[in-house]
PDB file of C-alpha atoms in Angstrom:
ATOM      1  CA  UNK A  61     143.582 130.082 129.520  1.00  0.00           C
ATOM      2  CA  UNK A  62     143.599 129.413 125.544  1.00  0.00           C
ATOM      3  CA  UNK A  63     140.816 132.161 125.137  1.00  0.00           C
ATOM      4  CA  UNK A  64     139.035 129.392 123.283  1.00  0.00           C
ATOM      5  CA  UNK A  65     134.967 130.008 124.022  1.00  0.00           C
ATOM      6  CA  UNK A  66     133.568 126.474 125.356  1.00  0.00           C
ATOM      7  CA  UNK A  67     129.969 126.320 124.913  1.00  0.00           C
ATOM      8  CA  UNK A  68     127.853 125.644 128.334  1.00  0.00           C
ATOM      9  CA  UNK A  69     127.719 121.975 129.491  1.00  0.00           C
ATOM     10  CA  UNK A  70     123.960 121.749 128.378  1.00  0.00           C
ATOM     11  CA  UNK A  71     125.233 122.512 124.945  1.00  0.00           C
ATOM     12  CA  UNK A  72     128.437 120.517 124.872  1.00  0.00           C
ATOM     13  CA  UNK A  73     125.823 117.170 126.557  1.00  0.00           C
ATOM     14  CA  UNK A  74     123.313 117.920 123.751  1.00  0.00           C
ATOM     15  CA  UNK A  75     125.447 118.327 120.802  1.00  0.00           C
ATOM     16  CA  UNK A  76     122.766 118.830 117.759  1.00  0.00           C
ATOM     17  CA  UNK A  77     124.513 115.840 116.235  1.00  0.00           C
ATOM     18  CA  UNK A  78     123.829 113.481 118.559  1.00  0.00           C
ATOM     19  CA  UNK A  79     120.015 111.611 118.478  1.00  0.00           C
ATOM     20  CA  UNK A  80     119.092 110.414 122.292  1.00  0.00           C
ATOM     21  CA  UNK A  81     116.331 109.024 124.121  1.00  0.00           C
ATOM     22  CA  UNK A  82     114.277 111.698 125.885  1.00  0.00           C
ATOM     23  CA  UNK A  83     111.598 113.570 125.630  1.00  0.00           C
ATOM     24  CA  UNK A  84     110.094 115.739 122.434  1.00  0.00           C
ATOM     25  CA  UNK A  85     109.448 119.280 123.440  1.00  0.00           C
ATOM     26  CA  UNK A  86     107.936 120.583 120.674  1.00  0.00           C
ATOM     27  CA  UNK A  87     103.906 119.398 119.755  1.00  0.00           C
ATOM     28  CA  UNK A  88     103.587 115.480 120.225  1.00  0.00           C
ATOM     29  CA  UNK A  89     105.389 115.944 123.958  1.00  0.00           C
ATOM     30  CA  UNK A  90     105.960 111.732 123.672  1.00  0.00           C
ATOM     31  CA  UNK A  91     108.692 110.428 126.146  1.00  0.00           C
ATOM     32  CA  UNK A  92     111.288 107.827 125.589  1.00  0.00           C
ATOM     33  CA  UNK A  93     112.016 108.565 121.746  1.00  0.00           C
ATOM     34  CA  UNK A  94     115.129 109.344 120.104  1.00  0.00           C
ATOM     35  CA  UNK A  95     115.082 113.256 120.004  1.00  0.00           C
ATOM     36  CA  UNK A  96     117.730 116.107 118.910  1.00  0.00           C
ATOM     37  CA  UNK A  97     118.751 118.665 120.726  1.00  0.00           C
ATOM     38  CA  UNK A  98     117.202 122.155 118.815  1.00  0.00           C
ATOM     39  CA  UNK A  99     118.750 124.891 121.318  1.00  0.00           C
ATOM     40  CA  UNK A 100     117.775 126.082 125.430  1.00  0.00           C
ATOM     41  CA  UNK A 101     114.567 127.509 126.275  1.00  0.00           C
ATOM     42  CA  UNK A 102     115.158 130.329 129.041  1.00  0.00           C
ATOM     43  CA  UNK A 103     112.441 131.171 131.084  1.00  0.00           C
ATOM     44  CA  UNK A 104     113.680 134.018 133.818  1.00  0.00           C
ATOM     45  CA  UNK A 105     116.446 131.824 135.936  1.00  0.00           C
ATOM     46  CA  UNK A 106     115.614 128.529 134.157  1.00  0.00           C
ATOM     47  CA  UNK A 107     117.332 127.557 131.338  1.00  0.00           C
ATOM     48  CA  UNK A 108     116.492 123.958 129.783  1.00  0.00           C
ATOM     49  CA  UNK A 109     117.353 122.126 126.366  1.00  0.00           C
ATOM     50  CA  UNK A 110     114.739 122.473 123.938  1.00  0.00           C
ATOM     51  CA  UNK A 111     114.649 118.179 122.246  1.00  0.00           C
ATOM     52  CA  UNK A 112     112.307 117.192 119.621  1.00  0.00           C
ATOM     53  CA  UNK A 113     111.869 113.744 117.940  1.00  0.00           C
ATOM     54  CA  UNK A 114     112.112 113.194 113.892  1.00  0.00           C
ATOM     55  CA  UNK A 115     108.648 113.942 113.194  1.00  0.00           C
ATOM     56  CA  UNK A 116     108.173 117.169 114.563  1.00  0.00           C
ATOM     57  CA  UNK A 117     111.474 118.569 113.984  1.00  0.00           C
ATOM     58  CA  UNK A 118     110.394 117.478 110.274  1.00  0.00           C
ATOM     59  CA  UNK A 119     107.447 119.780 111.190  1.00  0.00           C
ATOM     60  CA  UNK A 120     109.264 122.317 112.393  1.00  0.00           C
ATOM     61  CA  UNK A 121     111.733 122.095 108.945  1.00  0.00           C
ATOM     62  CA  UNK A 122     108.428 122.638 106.652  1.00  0.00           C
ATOM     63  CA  UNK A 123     106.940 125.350 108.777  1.00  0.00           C
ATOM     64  CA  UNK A 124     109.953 127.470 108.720  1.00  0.00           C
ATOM     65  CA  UNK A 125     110.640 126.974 104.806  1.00  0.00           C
ATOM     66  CA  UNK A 126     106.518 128.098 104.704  1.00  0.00           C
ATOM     67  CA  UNK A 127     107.215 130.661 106.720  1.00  0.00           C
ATOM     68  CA  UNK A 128     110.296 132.454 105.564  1.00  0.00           C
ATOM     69  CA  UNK A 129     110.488 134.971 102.398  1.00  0.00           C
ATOM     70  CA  UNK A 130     111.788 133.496  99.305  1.00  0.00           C
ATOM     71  CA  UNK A 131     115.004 136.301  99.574  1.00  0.00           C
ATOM     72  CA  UNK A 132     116.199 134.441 102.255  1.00  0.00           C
ATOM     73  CA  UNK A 133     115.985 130.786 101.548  1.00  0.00           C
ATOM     74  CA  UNK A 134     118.992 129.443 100.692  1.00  0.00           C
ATOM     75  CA  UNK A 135     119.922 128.621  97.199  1.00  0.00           C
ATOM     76  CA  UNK A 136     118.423 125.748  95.599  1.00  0.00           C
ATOM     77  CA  UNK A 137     122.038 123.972  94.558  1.00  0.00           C
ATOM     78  CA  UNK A 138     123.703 124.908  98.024  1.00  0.00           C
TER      79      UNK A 138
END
């Protein structure tokens, strides 16, 4: 044992760098786009990756940079 922490096989199959054709979870539900992988949705025993195509992880992006208090924003030149 190396002690090394692997992540589950639904993260290390839906690496958040990888674009793949699926399904977009998040508001326009379309199917057979090129989505990202944006974490696992539990739901008492279920647990199920959470994909979303360009436009609404765009969405997503804008909404939580609305959302969030200037104080933690990161900095401008980062």
């Amino acid at each position: 044992m190396t002690g090394r922490i692997r992540p589950p096989a639904m993260v290390r199959e839906h690496s958040p760098d990888r674009w793949r054709r699926g399904t977009c979870w998040l508001w326009c539900g379309r199917d057979d786009l090129p989505v990202q992988w944006l974490g696992t949705v539990e739901h008492g025993p279920l647990r199920v990756p959470l994909t979303a195509c360009r436009e609404c992880t765009h969405l997503l992006t804008e909404r939580v940079h609305a959302t969030a208090p200037a104080s933690t924003s990161p900095p401008e030149n980062a």
